[in-house]
Coordinates of C-alpha atoms in Angstrom, one line a residue:
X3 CA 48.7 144.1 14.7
X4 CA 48.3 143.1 11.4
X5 CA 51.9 143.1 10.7
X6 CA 52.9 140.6 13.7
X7 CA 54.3 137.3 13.1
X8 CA 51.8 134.4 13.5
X9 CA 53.0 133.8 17.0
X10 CA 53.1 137.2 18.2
X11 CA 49.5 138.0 16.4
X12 CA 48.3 134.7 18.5
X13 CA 49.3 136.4 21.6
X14 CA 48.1 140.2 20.7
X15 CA 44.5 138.4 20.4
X16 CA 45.0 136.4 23.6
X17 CA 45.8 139.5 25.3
X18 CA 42.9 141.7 23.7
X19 CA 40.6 138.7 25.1
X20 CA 41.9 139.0 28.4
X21 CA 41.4 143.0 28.6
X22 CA 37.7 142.4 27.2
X23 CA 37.4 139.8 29.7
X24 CA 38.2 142.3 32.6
X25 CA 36.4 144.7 31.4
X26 CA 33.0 142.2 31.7
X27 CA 34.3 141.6 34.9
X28 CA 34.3 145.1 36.3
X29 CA 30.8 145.7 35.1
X30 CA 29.3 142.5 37.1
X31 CA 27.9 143.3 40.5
X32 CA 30.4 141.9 43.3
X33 CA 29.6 139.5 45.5
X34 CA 28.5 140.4 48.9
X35 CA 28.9 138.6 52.7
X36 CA 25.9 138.0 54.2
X37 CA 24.3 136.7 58.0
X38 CA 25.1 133.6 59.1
X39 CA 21.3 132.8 60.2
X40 CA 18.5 134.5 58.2
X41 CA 16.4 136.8 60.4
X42 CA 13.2 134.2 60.2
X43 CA 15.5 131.5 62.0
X44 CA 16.8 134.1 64.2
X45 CA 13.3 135.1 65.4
X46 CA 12.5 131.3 65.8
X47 CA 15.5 130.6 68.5
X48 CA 13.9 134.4 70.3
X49 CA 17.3 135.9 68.6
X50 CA 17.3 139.8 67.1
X51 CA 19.5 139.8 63.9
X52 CA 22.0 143.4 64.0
X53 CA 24.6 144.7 62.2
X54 CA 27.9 147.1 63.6
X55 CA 29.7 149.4 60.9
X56 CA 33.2 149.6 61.3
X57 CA 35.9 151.4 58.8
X58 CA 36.9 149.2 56.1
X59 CA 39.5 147.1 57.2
X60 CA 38.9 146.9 61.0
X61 CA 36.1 144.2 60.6
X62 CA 38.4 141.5 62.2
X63 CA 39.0 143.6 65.3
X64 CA 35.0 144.1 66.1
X65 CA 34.8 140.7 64.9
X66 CA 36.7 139.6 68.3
X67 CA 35.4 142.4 70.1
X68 CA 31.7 140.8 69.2
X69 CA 32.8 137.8 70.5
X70 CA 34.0 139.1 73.8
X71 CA 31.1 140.8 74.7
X72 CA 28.6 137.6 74.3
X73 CA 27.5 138.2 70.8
X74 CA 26.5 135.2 68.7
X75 CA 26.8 133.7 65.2
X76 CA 29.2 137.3 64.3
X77 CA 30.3 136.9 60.9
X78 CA 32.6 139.8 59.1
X79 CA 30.7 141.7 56.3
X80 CA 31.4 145.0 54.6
X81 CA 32.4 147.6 56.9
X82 CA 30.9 145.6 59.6
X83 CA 29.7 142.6 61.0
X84 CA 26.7 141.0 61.3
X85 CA 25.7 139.2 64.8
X86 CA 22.6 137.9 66.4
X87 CA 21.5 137.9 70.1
X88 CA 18.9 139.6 72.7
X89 CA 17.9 142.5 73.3
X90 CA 20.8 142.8 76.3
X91 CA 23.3 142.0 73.6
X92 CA 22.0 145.0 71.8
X93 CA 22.8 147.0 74.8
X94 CA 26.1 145.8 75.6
X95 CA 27.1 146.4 72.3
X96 CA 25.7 149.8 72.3
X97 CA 28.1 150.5 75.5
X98 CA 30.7 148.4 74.6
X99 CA 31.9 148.2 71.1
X100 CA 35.3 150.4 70.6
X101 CA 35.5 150.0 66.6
X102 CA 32.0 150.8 65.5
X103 CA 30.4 154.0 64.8
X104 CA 26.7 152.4 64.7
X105 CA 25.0 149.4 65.7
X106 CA 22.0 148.4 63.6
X107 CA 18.9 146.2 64.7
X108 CA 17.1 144.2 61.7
X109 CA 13.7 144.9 60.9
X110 CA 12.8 143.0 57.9
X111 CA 14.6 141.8 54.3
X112 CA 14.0 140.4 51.1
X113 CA 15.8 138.9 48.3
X114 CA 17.1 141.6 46.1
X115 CA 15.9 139.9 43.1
X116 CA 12.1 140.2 44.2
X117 CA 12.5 144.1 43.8
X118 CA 12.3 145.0 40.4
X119 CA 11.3 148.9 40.7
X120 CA 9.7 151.5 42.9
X121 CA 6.1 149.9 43.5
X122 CA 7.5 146.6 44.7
X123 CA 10.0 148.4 46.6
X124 CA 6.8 150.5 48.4
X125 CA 5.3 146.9 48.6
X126 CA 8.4 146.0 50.9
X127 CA 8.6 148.4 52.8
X128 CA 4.9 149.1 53.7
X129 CA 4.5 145.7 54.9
X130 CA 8.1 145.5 56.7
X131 CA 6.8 145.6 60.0
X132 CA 3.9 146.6 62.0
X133 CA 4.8 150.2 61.7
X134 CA 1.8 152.1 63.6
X135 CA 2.5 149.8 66.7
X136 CA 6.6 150.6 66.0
X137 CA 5.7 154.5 66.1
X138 CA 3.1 154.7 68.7
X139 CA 3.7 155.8 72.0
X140 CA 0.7 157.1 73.7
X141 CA -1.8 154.7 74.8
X142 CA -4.7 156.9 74.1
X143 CA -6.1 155.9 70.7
X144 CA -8.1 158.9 70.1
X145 CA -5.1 160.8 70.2
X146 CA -2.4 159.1 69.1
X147 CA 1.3 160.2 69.8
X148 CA 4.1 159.0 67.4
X149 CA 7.8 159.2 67.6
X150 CA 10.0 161.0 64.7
X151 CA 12.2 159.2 62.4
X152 CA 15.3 159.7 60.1
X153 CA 15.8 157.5 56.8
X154 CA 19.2 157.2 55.7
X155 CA 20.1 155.0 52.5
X156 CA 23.0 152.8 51.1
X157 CA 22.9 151.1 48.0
X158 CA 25.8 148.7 47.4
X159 CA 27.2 146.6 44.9
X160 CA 24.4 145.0 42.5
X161 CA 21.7 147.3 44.1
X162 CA 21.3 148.7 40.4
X163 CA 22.1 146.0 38.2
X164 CA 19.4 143.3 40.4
X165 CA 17.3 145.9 42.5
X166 CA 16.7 148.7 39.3
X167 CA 17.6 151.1 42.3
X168 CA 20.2 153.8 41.2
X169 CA 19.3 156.7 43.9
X170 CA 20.1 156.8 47.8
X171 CA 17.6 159.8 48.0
X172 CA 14.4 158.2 46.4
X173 CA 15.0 155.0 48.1
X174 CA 15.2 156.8 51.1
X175 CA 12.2 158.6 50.5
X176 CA 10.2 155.7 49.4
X177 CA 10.6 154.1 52.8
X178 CA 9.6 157.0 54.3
X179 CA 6.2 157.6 52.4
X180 CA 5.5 154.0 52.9
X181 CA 5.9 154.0 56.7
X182 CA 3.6 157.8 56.7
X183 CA 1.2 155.7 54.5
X184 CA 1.3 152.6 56.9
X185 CA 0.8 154.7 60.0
X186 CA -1.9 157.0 58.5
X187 CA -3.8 154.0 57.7
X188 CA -4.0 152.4 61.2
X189 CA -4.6 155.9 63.1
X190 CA -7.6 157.0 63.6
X191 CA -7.3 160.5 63.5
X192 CA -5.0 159.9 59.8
X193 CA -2.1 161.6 61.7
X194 CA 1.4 160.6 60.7
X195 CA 5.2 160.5 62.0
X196 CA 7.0 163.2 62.0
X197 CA 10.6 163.9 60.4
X198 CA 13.0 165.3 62.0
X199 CA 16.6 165.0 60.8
X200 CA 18.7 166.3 63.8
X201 CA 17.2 164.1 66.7
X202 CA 15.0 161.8 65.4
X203 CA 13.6 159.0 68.1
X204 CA 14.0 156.1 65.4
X205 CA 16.3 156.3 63.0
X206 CA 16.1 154.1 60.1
X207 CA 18.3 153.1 57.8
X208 CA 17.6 150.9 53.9
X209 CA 20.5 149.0 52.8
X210 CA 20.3 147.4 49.4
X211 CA 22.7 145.3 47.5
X212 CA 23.3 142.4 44.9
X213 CA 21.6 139.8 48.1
X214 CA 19.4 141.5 50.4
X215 CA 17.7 144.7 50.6
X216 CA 17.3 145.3 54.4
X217 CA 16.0 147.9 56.5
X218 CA 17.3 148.5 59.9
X219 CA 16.6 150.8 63.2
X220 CA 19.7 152.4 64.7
X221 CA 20.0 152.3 68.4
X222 CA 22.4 155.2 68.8
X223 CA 21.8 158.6 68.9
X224 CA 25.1 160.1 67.5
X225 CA 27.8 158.2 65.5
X226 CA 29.4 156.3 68.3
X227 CA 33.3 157.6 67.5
X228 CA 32.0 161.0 69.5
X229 CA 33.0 159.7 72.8
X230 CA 32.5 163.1 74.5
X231 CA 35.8 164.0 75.3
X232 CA 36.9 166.1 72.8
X233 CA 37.1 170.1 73.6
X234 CA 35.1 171.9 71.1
X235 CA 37.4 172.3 67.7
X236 CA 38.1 175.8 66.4
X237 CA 38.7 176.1 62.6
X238 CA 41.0 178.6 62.9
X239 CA 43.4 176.5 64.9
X240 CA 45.6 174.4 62.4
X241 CA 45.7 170.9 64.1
X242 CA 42.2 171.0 64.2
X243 CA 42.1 170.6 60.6
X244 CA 42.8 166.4 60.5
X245 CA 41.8 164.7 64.1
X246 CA 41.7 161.0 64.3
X247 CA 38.4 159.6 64.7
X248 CA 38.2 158.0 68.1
X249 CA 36.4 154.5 67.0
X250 CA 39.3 154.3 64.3
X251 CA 42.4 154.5 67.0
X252 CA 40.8 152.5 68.9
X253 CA 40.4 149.8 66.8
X254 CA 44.3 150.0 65.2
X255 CA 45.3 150.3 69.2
X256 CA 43.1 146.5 69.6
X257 CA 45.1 145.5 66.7
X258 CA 48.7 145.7 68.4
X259 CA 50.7 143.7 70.7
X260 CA 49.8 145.9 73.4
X261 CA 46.3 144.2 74.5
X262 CA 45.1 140.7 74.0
X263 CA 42.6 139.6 71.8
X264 CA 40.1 140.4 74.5
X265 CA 40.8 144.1 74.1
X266 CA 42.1 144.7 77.6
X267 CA 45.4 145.1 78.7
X268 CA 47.9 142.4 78.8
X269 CA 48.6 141.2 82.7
X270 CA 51.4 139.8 82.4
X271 CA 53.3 141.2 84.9
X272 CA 55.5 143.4 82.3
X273 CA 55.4 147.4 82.3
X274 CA 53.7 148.8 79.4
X275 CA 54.9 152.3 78.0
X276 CA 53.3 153.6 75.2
X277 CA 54.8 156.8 73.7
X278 CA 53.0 158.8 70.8
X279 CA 56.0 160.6 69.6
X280 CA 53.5 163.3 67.4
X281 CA 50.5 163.1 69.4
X282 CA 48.5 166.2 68.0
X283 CA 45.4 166.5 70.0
X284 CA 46.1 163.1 71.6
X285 CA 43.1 160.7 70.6
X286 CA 45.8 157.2 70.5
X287 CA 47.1 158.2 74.2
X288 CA 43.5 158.6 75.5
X289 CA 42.3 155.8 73.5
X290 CA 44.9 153.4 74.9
X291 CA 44.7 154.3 78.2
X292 CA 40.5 153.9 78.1
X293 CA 41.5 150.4 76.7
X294 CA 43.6 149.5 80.0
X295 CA 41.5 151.0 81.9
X296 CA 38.4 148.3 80.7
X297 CA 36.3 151.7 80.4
X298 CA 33.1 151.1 78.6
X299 CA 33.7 154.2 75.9
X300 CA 29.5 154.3 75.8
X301 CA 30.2 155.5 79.6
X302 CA 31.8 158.7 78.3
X303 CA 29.2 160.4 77.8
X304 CA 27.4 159.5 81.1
X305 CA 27.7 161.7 84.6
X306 CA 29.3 159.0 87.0
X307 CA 29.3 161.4 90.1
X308 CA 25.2 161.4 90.3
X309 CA 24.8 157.8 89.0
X310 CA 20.7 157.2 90.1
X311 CA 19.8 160.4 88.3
X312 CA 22.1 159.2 85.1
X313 CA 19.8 156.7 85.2
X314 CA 16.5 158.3 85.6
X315 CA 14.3 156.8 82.6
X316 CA 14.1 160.6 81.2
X317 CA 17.9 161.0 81.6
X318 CA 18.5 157.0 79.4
X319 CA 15.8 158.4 77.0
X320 CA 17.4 161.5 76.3
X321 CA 21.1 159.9 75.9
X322 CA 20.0 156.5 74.0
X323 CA 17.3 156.6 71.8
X324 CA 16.6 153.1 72.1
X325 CA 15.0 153.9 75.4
X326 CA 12.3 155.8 74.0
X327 CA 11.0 153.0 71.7
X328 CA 7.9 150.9 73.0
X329 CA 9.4 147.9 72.9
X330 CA 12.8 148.8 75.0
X331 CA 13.3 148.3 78.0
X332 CA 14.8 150.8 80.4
X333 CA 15.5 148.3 83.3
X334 CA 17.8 146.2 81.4
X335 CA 19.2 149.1 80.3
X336 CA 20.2 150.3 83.8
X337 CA 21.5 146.8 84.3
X338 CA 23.4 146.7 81.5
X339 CA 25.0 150.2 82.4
X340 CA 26.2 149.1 86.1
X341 CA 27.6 145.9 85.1
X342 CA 30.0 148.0 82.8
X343 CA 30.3 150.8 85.5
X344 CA 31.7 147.9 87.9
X345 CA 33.9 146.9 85.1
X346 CA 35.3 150.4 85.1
X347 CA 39.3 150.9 86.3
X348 CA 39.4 154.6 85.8
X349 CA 41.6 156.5 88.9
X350 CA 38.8 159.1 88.8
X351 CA 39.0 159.2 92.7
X352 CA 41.9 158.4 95.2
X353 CA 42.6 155.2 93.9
X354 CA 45.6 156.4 91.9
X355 CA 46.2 154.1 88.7
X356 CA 46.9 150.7 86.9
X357 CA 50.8 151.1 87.7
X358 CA 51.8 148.8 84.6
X359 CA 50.5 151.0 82.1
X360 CA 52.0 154.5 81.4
X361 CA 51.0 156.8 78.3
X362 CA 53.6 159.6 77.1
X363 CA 52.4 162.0 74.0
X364 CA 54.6 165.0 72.9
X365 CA 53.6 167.4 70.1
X366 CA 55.4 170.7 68.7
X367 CA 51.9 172.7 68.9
X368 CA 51.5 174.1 72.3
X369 CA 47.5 174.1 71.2
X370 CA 47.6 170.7 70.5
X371 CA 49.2 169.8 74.0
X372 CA 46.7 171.7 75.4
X373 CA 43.9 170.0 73.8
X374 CA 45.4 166.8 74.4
X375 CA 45.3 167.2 78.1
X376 CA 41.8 168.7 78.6
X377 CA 40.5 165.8 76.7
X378 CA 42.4 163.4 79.0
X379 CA 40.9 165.2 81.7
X380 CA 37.4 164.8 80.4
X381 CA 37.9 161.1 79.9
X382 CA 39.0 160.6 83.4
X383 CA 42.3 159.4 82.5
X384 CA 44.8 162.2 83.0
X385 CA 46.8 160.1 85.6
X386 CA 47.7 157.5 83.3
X387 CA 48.7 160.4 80.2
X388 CA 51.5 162.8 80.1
X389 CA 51.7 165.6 77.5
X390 CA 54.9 167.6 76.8
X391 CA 55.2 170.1 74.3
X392 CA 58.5 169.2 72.5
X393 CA 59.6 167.8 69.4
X394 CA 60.1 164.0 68.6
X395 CA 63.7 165.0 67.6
X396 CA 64.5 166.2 71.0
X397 CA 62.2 163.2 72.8
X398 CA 64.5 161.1 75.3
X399 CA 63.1 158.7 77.1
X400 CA 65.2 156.2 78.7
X401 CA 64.5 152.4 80.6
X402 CA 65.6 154.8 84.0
X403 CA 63.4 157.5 83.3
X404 CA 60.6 155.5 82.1
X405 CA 60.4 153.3 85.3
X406 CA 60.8 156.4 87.5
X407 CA 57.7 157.7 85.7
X408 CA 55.6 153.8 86.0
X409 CA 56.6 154.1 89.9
X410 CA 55.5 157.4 90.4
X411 CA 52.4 158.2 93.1
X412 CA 52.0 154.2 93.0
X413 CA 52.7 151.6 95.7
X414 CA 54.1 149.2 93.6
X415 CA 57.8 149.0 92.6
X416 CA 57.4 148.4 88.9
X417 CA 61.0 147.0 87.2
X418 CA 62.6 148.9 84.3
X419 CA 60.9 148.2 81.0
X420 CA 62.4 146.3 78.6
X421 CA 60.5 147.4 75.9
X422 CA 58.9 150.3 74.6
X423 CA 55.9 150.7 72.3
X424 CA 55.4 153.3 70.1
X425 CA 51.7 154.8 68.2
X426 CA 51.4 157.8 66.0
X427 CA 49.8 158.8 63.4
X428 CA 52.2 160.9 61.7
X429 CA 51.7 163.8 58.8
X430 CA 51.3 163.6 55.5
X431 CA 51.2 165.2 52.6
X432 CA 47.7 165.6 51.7
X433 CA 46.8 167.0 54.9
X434 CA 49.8 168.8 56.6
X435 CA 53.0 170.4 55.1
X436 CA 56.6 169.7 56.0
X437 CA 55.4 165.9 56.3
X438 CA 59.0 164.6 54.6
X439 CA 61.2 166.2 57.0
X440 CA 58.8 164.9 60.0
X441 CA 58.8 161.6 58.8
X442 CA 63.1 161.5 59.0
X443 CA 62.8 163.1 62.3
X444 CA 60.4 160.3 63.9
X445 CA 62.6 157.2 62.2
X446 CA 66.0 158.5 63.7
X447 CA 63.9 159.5 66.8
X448 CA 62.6 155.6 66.9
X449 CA 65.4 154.3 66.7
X450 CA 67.4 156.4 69.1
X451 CA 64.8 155.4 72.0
X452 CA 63.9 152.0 71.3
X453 CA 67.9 150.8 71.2
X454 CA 68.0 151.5 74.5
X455 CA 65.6 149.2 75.6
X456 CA 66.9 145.5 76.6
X457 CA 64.3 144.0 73.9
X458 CA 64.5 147.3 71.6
X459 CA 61.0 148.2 70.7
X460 CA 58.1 148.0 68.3
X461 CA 56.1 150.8 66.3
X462 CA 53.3 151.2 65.3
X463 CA 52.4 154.2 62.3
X464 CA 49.2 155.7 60.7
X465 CA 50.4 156.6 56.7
X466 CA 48.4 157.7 53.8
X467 CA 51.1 158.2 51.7
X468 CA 53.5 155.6 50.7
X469 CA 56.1 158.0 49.3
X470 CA 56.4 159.8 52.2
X471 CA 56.7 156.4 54.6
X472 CA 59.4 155.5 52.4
X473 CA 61.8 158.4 54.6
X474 CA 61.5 156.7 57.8
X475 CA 64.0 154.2 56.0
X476 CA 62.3 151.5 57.8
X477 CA 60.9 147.9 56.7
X478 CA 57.7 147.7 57.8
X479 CA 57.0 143.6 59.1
X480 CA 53.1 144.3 58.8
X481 CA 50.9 146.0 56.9
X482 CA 46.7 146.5 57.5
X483 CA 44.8 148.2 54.7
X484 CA 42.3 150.6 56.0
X485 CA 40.1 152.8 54.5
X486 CA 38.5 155.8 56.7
X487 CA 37.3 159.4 55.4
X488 CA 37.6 157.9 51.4
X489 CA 41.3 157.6 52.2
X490 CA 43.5 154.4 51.6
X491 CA 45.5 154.2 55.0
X492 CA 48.0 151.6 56.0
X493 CA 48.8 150.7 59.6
X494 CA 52.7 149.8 60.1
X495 CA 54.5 147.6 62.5
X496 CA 57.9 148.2 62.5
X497 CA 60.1 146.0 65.2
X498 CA 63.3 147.9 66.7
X499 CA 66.0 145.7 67.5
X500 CA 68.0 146.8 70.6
X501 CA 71.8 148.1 70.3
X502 CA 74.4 145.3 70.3
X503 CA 76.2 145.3 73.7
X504 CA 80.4 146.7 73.2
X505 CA 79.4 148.5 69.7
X506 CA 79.8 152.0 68.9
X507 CA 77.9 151.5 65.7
X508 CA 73.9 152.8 65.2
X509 CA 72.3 149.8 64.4
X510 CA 68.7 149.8 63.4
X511 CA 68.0 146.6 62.0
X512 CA 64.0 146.5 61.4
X513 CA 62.2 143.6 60.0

């Protein structure tokens, strides 16, 4: 450095300044997203504040599918999205919501900056809420009853830098001896709540960043991507070993062409066929056809055929566990439930199936196929899926063949396509081997099935690897970051142009 010209030595200190000056950067907290409408002017207007966690990346899809289901003031945070509303809202969400994987009711929050260590933090949290009347459930107050509870924590960016809070487990644990402490104090026998870890009755949940440090109760039970469809996995089978989760195809599916903003299926008038060229265990088919179908996916894991005893307050209790709290309330619960069981299009009974929409998987693992169609079967919608076990090299499916398929066992004569849609999530290297020769396979397969079509077609691809994309020899004309499992994922739109008419030549111009 020393040996630079005066010019060049000016710009080796102005580019030493700028590394420092990153460096300071990366060691600040980030800035956080926050509610629109703090949760004291929420509980003025008779509002409960909650938040939905989505994967990174997917927060603009539940952000409309907020929206569509009557929630107010929704505004996109980290991995989620915060929204206000009543109690009913909380339901509907609960039932509702495709993209989340937990929905989150607000108990009570505080400026981060007002924590400074473990005693205020017990201060917090002891005084969060009334916790004995939270807990309670018998009316006898000689012997009182109290529900179990989970803590889970989350410390985010800032939560050690403003909070002095640098451990998820003490946190955690702090809440936890702060509501035993509250409880034991109000009861007059000094009994507390117990913990239990695989079915607690009110889970709870302490998120803490630069902003707020908030503690929540979960309404759901399990993480909400277990619809209830899926066969039990074995290990030992191999396509086991990397299954889509069901809230994240779901949400890429809401982000297509394929369905309006509303989530539903487009009614247009046009035939929809969607083909998953590499299906595996067939979670985008089943996902896309619960979508058409307007299915609430929270109905999944209800018994339709025996509806009053689904409802039976025992049976709601033992499925949500928001019904066993003291304040829910079971009755608009069951309300709530029948509205989306009306909603409902599944051709569970004899009347056969939405005849514009037609789902085609295919797969090379016979096991896979397999799976794929007992799980269509479980989520009622193995009339509007077909599984084939063949490869996506040897996968012909023609404008003919596809509208003899859309006609067939319906009373409708639906027109030849002139599109098709393609969704996969395709191999990669870090999970499954022989990925690069898969990936040549599906482009030349895309192409040789959408150039048939009278508008060609559009597809739609699940990577984690951008080396390996790169064989499709395709220019993707969109590109969504998304992060699921600790993996940067991309979702791809590639658009097909058809075949020119009189030419010989195999075109496949992509933009």
């Amino acid at each position: 450095a020393y040996c630079l010209s005066p010019g060049r030595r000016k710009q080796f200190d102005t580019n030493r300044e700028r590394g420092n000056m990153r460096r300071f950067r990366k060691d600040q907290p980030r800035t956080t997203k926050t509610a629109a409408m703090s949760l004291r002017d929420a509980r003025k207007l008779g509002k409960k504040c909650y938040f939905a966690t989505t994967c990174n990346g997917l927060e603009h899809v539940l952000k409309k599918e907020l929206e569509n289901i009557g929630a107010q003031d929704v505004v996109e945070g980290s991995s989620g999205c915060f929204f206000t509303g009543d109690q009913k809202t909380g339901y509907r969400a609960l039932l509702w919501l495709r993209t989340s994987n937990r929905i989150m009711e607000l108990i009570d929050e505080r400026d981060s900056e007002l924590i400074g260590g473990k005693q205020s933090l017990e201060e917090f949290c002891y005084t969060a809420a009334e916790w004995h009347d939270m807990f309670r459930t018998s009316s006898d107050e000689d012997i009182p009853e109290y529900l179990t509870m989970r803590v889970d924590c989350e410390l985010g960016p800032g939560a050690t830098q403003v909070c002095n809070l640098d451990n998820s487990y003490f946190t955690a644990l702090t809440l936890k001896n702060a509501i035993c402490d509250a409880v034991r104090d109000n009861s007059p026998d000094g009994s507390r709540p117990d913990v239990d870890l695989a079915n607690a009755d009110l889970p709870l949940f302490i998120h803490a960043d630069m902003n707020k440090i908030s503690i929540y109760r979960v309404l759901n039970k399990e993480t909400m991507h277990k619809r209830g469809y899926r066969p039990p996995t074995d290990p030992q089978i191999p396509f086991h070993s990397a299954p889509l989760r069901e809230s994240l195809a779901a949400g890429l599916l809401m982000d297509t062409k394929i369905f309006d903003f509303e989530g539903l299926q487009r009614d247009d008038g046009v035939a929809n066929i969607v083909v998953d060229p590499m299906c595996g265990s067939g979670t985008l088919c089943i996902e896309a056809a619960l979508i058409a179908c307007q299915t609430a996916p929270g109905l999944l894991q209800l018994d339709l055929d025996d509806i009053e005893s689904t409802l039976d307050a025992d049976n709601l209790k033992h499925t949500y566990v928001c019904g066993r709290w003291p304040d829910s309330d079971l009755e608009l619960l069951r309300e709530t439930i029948r509205e989306a069981v009306e909603k409902d299009r599944r051709p569970i009974g004899e009347g056969g199936r939405p005849p514009l929409f037609y789902v085609f998987g295919s797969d090379v693992e016979p096991d896979s196929v397999e799976a794929a169609k007992k799980s269509a079967k479980m989520a009622g919608v193995a009339k509007l899926c077909n599984f084939e076990t063949i490869s996506c090299s040897e996968l012909e499916l023609s404008p003919e063949s596809a509208k003899n398929i859309l006609n067939a066992g319906s009373a409708f004569n639906v027109p030849i396509p002139s599109s098709i849609t393609f969704v996969s999530n395709p191999p990669w290297d870090m999970r499954i081997r022989d990925a690069k020769e898969a990936w040549q396979s599906l482009g030349q397969s895309l192409k040789k099935n959408a150039q048939t079509y009278e508008n060609g077609g559009t597809a739609y691809l699940l990577s984690g690897n951008k080396e390996i994309t790169q064989e499709l020899r395709m220019k993707a004309a969109r590109r969504v970051p998304v992060k699921a499992g600790g993996v940067d994922l991309r979702w791809l739109e590639y658009s097909i142009f058809p075949a020119k008419k009189n030419s010989n030549v195999d075109i496949s111009t992509v933009s």
